[in-house]
Coordinates of C-alpha atoms and ligand atoms in Angstrom, one line a residue:
X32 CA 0.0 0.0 0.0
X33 CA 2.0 2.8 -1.0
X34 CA -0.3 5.5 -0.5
X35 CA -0.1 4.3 3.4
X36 CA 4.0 4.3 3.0
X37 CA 4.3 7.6 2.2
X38 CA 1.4 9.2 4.8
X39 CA 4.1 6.7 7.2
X40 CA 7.0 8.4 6.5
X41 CA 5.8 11.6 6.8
X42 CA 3.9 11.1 10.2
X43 CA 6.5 8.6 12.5
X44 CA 8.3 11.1 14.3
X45 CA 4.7 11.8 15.0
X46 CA 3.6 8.5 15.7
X47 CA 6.4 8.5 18.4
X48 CA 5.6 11.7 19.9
X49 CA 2.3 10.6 20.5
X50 CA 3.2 7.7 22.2
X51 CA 5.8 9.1 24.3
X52 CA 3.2 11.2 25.8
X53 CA 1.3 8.6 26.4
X54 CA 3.7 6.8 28.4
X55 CA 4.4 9.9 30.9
X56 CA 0.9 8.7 32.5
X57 CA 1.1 6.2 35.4
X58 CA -1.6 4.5 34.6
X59 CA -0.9 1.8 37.7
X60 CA -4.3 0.3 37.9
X61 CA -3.3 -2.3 40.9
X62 CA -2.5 1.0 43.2
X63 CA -5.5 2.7 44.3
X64 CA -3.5 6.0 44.7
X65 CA -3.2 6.0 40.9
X66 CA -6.7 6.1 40.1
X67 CA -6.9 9.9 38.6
X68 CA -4.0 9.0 36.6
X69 CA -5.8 5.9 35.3
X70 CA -8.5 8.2 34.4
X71 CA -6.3 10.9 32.7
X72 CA -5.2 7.5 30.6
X73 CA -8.6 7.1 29.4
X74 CA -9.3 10.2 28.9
X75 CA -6.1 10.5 26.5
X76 CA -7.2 7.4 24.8
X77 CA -10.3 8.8 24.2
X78 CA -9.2 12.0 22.8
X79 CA -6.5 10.0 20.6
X80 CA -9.7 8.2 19.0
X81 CA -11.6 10.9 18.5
X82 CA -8.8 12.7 16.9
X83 CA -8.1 9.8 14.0
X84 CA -11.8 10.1 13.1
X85 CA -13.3 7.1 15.5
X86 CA -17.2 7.4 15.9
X87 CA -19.6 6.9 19.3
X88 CA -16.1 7.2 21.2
X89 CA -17.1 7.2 24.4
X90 CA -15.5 6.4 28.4
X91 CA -17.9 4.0 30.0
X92 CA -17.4 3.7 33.8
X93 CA -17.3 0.3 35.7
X94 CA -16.9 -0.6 39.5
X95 CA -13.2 -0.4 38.7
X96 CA -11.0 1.4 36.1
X97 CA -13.4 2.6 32.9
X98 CA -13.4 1.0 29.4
X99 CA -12.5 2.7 26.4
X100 CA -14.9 2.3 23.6
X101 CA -15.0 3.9 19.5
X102 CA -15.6 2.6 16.1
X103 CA -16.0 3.0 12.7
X104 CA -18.5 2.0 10.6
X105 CA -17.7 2.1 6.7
X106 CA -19.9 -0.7 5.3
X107 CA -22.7 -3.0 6.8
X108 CA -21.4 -5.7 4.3
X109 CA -17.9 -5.7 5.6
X110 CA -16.3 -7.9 8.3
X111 CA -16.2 -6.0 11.7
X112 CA -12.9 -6.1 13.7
X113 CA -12.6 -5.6 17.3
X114 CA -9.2 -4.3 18.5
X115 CA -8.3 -5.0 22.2
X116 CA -5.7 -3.6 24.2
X117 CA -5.5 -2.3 28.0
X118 CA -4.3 1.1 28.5
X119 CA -3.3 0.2 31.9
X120 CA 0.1 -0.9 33.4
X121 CA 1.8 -2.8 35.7
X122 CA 3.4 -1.3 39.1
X123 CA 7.1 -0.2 38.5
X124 CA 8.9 -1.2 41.5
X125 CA 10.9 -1.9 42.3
X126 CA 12.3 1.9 40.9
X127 CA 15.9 1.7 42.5
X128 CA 16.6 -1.1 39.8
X129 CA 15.5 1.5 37.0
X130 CA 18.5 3.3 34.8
X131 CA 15.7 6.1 33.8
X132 CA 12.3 6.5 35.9
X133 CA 9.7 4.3 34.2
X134 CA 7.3 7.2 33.3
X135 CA 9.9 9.7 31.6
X136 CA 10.2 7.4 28.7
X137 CA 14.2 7.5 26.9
X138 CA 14.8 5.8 23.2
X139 CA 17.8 4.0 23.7
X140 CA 19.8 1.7 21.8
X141 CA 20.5 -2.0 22.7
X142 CA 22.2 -4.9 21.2
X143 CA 18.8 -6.6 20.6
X144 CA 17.1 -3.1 19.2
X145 CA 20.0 -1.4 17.1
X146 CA 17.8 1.0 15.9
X147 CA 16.6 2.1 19.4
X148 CA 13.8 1.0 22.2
X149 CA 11.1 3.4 24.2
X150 CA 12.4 2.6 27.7
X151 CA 8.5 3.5 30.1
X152 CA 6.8 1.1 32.2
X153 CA 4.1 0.3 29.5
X154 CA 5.9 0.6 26.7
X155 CA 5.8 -3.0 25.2
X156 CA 2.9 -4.0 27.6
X157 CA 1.0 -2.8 26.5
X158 CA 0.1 1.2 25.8
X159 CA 2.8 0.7 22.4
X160 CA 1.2 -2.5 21.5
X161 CA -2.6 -1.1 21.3
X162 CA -1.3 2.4 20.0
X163 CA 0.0 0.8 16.9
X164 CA -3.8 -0.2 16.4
X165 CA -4.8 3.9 16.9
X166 CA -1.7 5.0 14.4
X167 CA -2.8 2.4 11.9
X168 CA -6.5 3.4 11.9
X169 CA -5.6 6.7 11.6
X170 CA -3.4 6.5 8.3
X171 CA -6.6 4.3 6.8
X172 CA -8.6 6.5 7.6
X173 CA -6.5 9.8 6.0
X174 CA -5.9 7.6 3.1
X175 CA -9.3 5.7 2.3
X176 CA -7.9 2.0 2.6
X177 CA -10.0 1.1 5.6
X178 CA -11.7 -2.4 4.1
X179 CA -13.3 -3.6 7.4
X180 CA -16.3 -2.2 9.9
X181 CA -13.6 -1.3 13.2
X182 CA -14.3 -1.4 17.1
X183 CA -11.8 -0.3 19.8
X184 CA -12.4 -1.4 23.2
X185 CA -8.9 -0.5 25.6
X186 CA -9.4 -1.2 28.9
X187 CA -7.8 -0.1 31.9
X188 CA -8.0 -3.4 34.5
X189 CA -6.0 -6.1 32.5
X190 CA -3.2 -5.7 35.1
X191 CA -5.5 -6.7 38.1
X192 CA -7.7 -9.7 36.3
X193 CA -10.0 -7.6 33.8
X194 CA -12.9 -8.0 36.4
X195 CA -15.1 -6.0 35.1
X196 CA -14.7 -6.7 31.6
X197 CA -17.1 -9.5 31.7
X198 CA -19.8 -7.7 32.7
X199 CA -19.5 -5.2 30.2
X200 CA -19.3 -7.7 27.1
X201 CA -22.2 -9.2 28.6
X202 CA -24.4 -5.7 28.9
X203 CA -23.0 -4.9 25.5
X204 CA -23.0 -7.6 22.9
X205 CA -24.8 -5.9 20.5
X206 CA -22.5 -2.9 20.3
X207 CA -19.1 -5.4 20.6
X208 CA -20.8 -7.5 17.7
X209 CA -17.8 -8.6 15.5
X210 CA -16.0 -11.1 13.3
X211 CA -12.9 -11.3 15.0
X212 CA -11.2 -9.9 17.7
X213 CA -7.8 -8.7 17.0
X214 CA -5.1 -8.2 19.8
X215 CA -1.0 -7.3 20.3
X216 CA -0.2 -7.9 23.9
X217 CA 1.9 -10.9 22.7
X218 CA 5.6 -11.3 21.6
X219 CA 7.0 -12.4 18.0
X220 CA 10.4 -15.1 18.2
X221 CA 12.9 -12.2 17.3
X222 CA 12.9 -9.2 14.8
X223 CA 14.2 -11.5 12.0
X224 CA 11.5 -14.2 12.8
X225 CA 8.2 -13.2 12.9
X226 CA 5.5 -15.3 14.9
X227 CA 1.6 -15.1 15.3
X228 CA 0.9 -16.8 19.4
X229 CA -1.5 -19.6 18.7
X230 CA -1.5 -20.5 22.2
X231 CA -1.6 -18.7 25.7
X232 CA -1.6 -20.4 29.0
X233 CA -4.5 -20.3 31.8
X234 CA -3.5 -18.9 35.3
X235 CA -4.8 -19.9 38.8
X236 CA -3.7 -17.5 41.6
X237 CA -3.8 -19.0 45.4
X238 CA -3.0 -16.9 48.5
X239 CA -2.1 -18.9 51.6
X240 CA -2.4 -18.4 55.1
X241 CA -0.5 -20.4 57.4
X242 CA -1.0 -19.8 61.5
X243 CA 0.9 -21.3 64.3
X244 CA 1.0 -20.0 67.7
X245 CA -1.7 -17.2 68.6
X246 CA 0.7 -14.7 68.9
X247 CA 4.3 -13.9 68.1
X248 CA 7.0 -15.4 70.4
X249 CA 10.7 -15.4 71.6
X250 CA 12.6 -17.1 69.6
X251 CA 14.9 -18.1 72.7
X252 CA 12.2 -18.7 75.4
X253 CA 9.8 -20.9 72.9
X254 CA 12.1 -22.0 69.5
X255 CA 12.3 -25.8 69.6
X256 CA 9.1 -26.4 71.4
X257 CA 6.5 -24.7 68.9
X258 CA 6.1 -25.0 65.8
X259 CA 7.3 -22.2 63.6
X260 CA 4.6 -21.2 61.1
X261 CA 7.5 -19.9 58.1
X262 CA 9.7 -22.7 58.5
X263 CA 6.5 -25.4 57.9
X264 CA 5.3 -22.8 55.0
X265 CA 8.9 -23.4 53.6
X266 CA 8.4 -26.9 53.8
X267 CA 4.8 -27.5 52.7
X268 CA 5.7 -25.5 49.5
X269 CA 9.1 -27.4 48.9
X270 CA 7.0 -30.2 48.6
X271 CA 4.5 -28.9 46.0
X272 CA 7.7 -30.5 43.3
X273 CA 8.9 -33.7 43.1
X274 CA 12.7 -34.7 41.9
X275 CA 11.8 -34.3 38.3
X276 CA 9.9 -31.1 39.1
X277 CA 6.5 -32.3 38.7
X278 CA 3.4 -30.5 40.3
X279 CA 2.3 -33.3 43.2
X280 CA -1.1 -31.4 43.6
X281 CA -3.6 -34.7 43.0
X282 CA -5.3 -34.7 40.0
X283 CA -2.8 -31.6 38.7
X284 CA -2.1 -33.4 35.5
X285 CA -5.7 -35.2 34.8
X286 CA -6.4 -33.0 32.3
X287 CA -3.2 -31.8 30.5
X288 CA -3.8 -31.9 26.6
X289 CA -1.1 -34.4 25.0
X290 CA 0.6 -32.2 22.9
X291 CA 1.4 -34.5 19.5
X292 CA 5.1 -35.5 18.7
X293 CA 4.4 -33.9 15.4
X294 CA 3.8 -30.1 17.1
X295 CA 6.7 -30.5 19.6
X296 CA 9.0 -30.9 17.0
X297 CA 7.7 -28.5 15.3
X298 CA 8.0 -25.7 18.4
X299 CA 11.3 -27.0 18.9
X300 CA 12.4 -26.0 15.5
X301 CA 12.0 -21.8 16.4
X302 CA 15.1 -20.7 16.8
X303 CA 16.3 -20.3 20.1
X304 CA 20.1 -19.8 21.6
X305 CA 20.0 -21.6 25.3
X306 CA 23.5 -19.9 26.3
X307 CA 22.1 -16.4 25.1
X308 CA 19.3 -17.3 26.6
X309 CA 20.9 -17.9 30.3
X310 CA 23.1 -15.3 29.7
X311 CA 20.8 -12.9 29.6
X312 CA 19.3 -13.9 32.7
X313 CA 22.3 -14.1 35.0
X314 CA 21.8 -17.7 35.7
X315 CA 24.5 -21.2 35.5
X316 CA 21.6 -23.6 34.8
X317 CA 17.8 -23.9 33.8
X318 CA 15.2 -25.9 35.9
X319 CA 12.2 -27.1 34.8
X320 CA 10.2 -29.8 34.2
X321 CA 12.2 -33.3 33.6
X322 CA 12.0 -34.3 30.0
X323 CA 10.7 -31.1 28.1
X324 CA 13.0 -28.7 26.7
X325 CA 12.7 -24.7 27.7
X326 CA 10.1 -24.2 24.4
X327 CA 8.1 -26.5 25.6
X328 CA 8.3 -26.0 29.8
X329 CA 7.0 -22.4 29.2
X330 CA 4.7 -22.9 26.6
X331 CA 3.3 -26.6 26.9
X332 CA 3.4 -27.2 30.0
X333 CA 1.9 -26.1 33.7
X334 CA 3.9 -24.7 36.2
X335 CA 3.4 -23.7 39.5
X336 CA 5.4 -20.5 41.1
X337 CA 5.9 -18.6 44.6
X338 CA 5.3 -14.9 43.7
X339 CA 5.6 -13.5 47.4
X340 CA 6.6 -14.8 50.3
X341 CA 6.5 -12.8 54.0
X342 CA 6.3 -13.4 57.4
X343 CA 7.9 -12.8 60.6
X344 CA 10.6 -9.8 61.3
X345 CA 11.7 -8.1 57.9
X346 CA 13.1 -4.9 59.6
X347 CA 15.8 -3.5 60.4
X348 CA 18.4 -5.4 61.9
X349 CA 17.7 -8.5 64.0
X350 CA 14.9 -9.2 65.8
X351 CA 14.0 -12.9 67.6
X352 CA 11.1 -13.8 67.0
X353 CA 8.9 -16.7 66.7
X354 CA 6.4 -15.4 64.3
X355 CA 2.6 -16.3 64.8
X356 CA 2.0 -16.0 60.8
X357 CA 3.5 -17.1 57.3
X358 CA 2.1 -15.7 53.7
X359 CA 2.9 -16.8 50.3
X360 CA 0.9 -16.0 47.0
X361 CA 1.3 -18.9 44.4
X362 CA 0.2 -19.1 41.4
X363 CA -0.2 -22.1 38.7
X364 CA 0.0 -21.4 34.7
X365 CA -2.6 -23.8 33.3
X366 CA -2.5 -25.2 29.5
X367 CA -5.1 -26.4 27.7
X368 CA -7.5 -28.8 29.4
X369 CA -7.2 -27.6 32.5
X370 CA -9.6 -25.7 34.1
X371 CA -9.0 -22.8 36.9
X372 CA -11.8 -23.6 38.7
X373 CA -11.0 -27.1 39.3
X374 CA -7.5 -26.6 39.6
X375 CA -8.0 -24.4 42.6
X376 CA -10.1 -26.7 44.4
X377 CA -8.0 -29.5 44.2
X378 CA -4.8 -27.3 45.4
X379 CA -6.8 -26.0 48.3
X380 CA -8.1 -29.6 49.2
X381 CA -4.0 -30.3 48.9
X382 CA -2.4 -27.6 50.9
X383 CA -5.1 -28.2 53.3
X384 CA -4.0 -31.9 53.5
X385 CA -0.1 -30.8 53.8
X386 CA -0.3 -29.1 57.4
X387 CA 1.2 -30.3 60.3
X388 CA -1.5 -30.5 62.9
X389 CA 0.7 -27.8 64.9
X390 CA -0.7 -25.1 62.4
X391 CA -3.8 -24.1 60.9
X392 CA -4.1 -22.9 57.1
X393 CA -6.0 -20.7 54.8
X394 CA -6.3 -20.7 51.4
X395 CA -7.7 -18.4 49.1
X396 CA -8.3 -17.6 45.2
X397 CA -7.3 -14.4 43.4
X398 CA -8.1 -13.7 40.0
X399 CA -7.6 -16.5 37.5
X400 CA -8.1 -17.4 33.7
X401 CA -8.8 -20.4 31.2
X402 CA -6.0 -21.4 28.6
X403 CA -7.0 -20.3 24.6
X404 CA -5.2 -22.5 21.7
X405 CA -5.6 -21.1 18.4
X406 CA -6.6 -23.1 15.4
X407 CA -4.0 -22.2 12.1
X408 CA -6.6 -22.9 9.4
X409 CA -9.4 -20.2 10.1
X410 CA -9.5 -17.2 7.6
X411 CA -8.5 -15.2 10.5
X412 CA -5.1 -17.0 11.2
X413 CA -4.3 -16.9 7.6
X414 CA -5.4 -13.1 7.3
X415 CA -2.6 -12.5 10.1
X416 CA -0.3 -14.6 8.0
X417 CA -0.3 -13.2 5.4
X418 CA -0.1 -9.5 6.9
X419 CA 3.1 -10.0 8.3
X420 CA 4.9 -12.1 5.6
X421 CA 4.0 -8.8 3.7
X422 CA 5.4 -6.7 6.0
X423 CA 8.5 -8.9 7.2
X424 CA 9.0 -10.6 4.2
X425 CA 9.0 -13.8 6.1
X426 CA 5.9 -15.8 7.1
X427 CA 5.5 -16.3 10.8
X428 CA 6.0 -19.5 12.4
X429 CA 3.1 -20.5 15.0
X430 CA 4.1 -19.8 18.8
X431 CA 2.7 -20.6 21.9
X432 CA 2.8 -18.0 24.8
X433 CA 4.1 -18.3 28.2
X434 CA 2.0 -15.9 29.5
X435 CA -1.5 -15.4 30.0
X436 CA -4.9 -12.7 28.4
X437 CA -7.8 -14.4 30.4
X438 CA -10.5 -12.4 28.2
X439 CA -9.5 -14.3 25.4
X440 CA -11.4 -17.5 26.4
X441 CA -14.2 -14.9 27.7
X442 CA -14.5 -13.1 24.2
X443 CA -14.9 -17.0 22.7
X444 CA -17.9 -17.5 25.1
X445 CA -19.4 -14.3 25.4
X446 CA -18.8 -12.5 22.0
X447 CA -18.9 -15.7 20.8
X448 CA -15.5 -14.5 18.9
X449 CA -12.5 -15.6 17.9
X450 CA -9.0 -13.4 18.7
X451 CA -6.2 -13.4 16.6
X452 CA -3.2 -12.9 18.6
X453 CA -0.7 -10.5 16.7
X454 CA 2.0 -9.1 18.9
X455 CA 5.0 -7.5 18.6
X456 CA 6.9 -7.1 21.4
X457 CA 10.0 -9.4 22.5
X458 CA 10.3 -11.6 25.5
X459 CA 13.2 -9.7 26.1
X460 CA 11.6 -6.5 26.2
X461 CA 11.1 -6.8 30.4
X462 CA 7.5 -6.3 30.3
X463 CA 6.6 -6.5 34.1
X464 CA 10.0 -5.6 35.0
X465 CA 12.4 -2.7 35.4
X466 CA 13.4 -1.4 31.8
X467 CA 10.7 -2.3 30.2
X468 CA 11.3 -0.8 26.4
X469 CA 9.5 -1.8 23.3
X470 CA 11.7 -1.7 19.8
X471 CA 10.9 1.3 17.9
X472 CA 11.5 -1.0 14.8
X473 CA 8.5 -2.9 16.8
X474 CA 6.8 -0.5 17.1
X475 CA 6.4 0.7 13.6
X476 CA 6.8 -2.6 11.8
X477 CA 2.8 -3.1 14.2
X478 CA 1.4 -0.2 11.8
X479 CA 2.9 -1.0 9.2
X480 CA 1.5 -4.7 8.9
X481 CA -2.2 -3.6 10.6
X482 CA -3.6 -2.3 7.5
X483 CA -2.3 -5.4 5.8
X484 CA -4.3 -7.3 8.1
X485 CA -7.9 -5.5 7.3
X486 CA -6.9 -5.6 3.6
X487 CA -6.2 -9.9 4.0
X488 CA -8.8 -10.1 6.1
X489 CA -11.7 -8.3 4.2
X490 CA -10.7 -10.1 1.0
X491 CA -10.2 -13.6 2.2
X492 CA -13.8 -12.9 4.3
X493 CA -16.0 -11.9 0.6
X494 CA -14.1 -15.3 -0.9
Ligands
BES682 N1 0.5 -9.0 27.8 C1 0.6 -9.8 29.0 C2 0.5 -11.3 28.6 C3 1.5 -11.9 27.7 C4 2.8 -11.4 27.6 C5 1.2 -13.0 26.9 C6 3.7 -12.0 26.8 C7 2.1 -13.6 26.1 C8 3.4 -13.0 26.0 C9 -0.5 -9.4 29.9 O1 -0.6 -8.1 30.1 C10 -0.2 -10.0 31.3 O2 0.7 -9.6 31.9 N2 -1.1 -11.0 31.8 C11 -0.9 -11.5 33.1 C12 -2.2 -12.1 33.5 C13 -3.1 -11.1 34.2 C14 -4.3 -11.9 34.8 C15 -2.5 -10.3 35.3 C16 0.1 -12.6 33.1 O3 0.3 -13.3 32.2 O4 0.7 -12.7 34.2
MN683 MN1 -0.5 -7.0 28.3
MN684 MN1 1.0 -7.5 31.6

């Protein structure tokens, strides 16, 4: 689309301008304290769609963070995509381990983004991401190449478990009616290897509660007599793995999908650099799961993690204490069969069973989400395909994610929609972590290979 290349050129100093801007806002929707700025995020959103010619744009509130909403209507006969994205982003800290503060975005370069990377808490994950979507819209709509009926709807609670976006879908199927549901808040292999995620794991988040004596005690006068509620915690969840690092929750594995030899294989063929790999993170060794390689241990495979951990004296100095109370928040990634539901009933029935009778335990749920696998032969899949072997040159090899959208498998069920999953950010790019950055040849190889996607999509649709 050359008409598009040249509006591009002229506009991407723009484009980046725009979404520098963007990133200056804290949206932290975890952090109550944050809320106005969540709001000012909306708002800016809002505006932004207005601006590039979106119709009905409009903020609607909800018992949490409000939901972005505009569209454009160009032909009752065409297919209708919905773009998601959440405007919202993840807590920064810890700050001190920040080379620049994570709202005054820098472009930097780095071995991995030679051309430069937006360094902002959001910038990958995912305010660049959806604002691709926005920048694309907008150079269709200045140049009269938009193909396909278009819905935004950027949300502001995907951080914290997207809990009220149920309830909205629900209240508004009519208005969210659409064909597809299109979404970047994934990752592609590398820059040279373009990948569409056909896969995205489920996520079941426990908090425990473990009590031993009914207050805290001296270490000296008591320790050796009663029963020390951290060190049992440590032990309880040193046995959640056995020696080849399998979950031993009962019933864990029942419904684990048997992923053919055919599509391991296949996964195992992405490239992927294992000394690079550990390199990059500091480490000597992997652990994982015996008898699956890394591919597969973060993409095929459940896993179960300690996320936080407290208890006891964590002050100052040294205190002696016998503590009354242990905490940890753990939380399971879930592939396809398992469901959340059941997986947090039989973990609770198990923790339960672990305790010494010397302490008494709790167990809650947080937030959690079903697994999504995509199928490769809808007209969606190919649609996305074919978009970015335009734009890359190179078709994109399917990918499972690691990580997790819960409202995909909710859009399936309630929209009664499928999502394409076309991301473009790098599991290197720290997304929940200090530095988080987002390539700027990422950035605008997203709006470049959009419009493709309508174009593909509308035409593959009338066939
Ligand atoms: N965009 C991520 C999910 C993601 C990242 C999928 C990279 C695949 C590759 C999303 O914003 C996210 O962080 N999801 C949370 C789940 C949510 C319930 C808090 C996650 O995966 O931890
Ligand atoms: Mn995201
Ligand atoms: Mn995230």
């Amino acid at each position: 689309m050359k008409e598009l290349k040249s509006y591009f050129e002229a506009n991407k100093d723009r484009f980046l301008d725009e979404l520098l801007d963007l990133l200056r806002i804290p949206s932290i929707s975890a952090d109550p304290k944050y809320a106005p700025d969540v709001r000012r995020m909306a708002e800016a959103t809002a505006e932004h769609l207005r601006k590039v010619g979106a119709d009905q744009v409009e903020i609607f509130p909800t018992d949490g963070h409000p939901i972005v909403y505009g569209e454009k209507m160009v032909d009752p006969k065409a297919p209708t995509v919905l773009v998601y994205g959440h405007y919202d982003v993840q807590p920064p800290d810890p700050l001190d381990l920040w080379d620049s503060p994570p709202f005054e975005p820098v472009v930097k370069k780095t071995k991995l983004h030679p051309q430069g990377a937006i360094f902002a808490r959001g910038a990958c994950d995912d305010k660049g991401q959806f604002f691709m979507h926005v920048k694309a819209f907008e150079m269709m709509m200045q140049q009269n190449k938009l193909s396909c009926n278009v819905k935004f709807m950027i949300e502001g609670e995907e951080e914290v478990g997207s809990k009220n976006l149920e309830k909205f879908c629900r209240d508004n199927r009519k208005k969210l009616s659409c064909d597809v549901v299109l979404i970047s808040d994934t990752s592609i292999i590398d820059n040279q290897t373009p990948s569409l995620t056909v896969g995205l794991r489920g996520l079941c988040y426990m908090e425990v509660e473990v009590t031993g004596p009914n207050k805290d005690l001296h270490s000296g006068v008591y320790g050796g007599a009663v029963a020390n509620p951290v060190n049992v915690l440590c032990q309880m969840i040193a046995s959640l793995h056995d020696s080849k690092r399998r979950i031993t929750v009962e019933g864990f594995y029942d419904d684990v999908e048997k992923v053919s030899g055919k599509e391991r294989k296949a996964m195992n063929e992405a490239p992927y650099d294992e000394k690079q790999y550990m390199k990059s993170l500091g480490v000597a060794e992997l652990m994982g799961e015996k008898g699956f390689t890394t591919i597969e241990r973060t993409g095929i495979r459940p896993t179960l993690d300690v996320n936080g951990i407290w208890g006891g004296y964590i002050g100052e100095g040294a205190k002696t204490v016998l503590p009354s109370k242990a905490f940890a928040k753990i939380s399971m990634r879930l592939v396809p069969n398992q469901d959340p539901k059941k997986i947090e009933k039989l973990f609770a029935r198990h923790f339960e069973k672990l305790a010494p009778k010397s302490v008494k335990v709790k167990v809650t749920a947080h937030h959690g989400g079903y697994p999504v696998v995509v199928p490769t032969n809808s007209v969606e899949y190919k649609a996305a395909e074919k978009a970015m072997e335009q734009a890359f040159g190179k078709k994109p090899l399917p990918q499972r994610g690691g990580g997790s959208i819960p409202i995909v498998a909710m859009f399936d069920q309630v929209l009664d929609a499928r999502s394409v999953l076309m991301g473009f950010g790098l599991d290197s790019d720290d997304i929940h972590s200090p530095n988080e950055h987002y390539g700027l040849y990422n950035y605008y190889k997203g709006i470049e290979t959009i419009p493709y996607f309508y174009q593909f999509y509308a035409s593959l649709k009338k066939k």
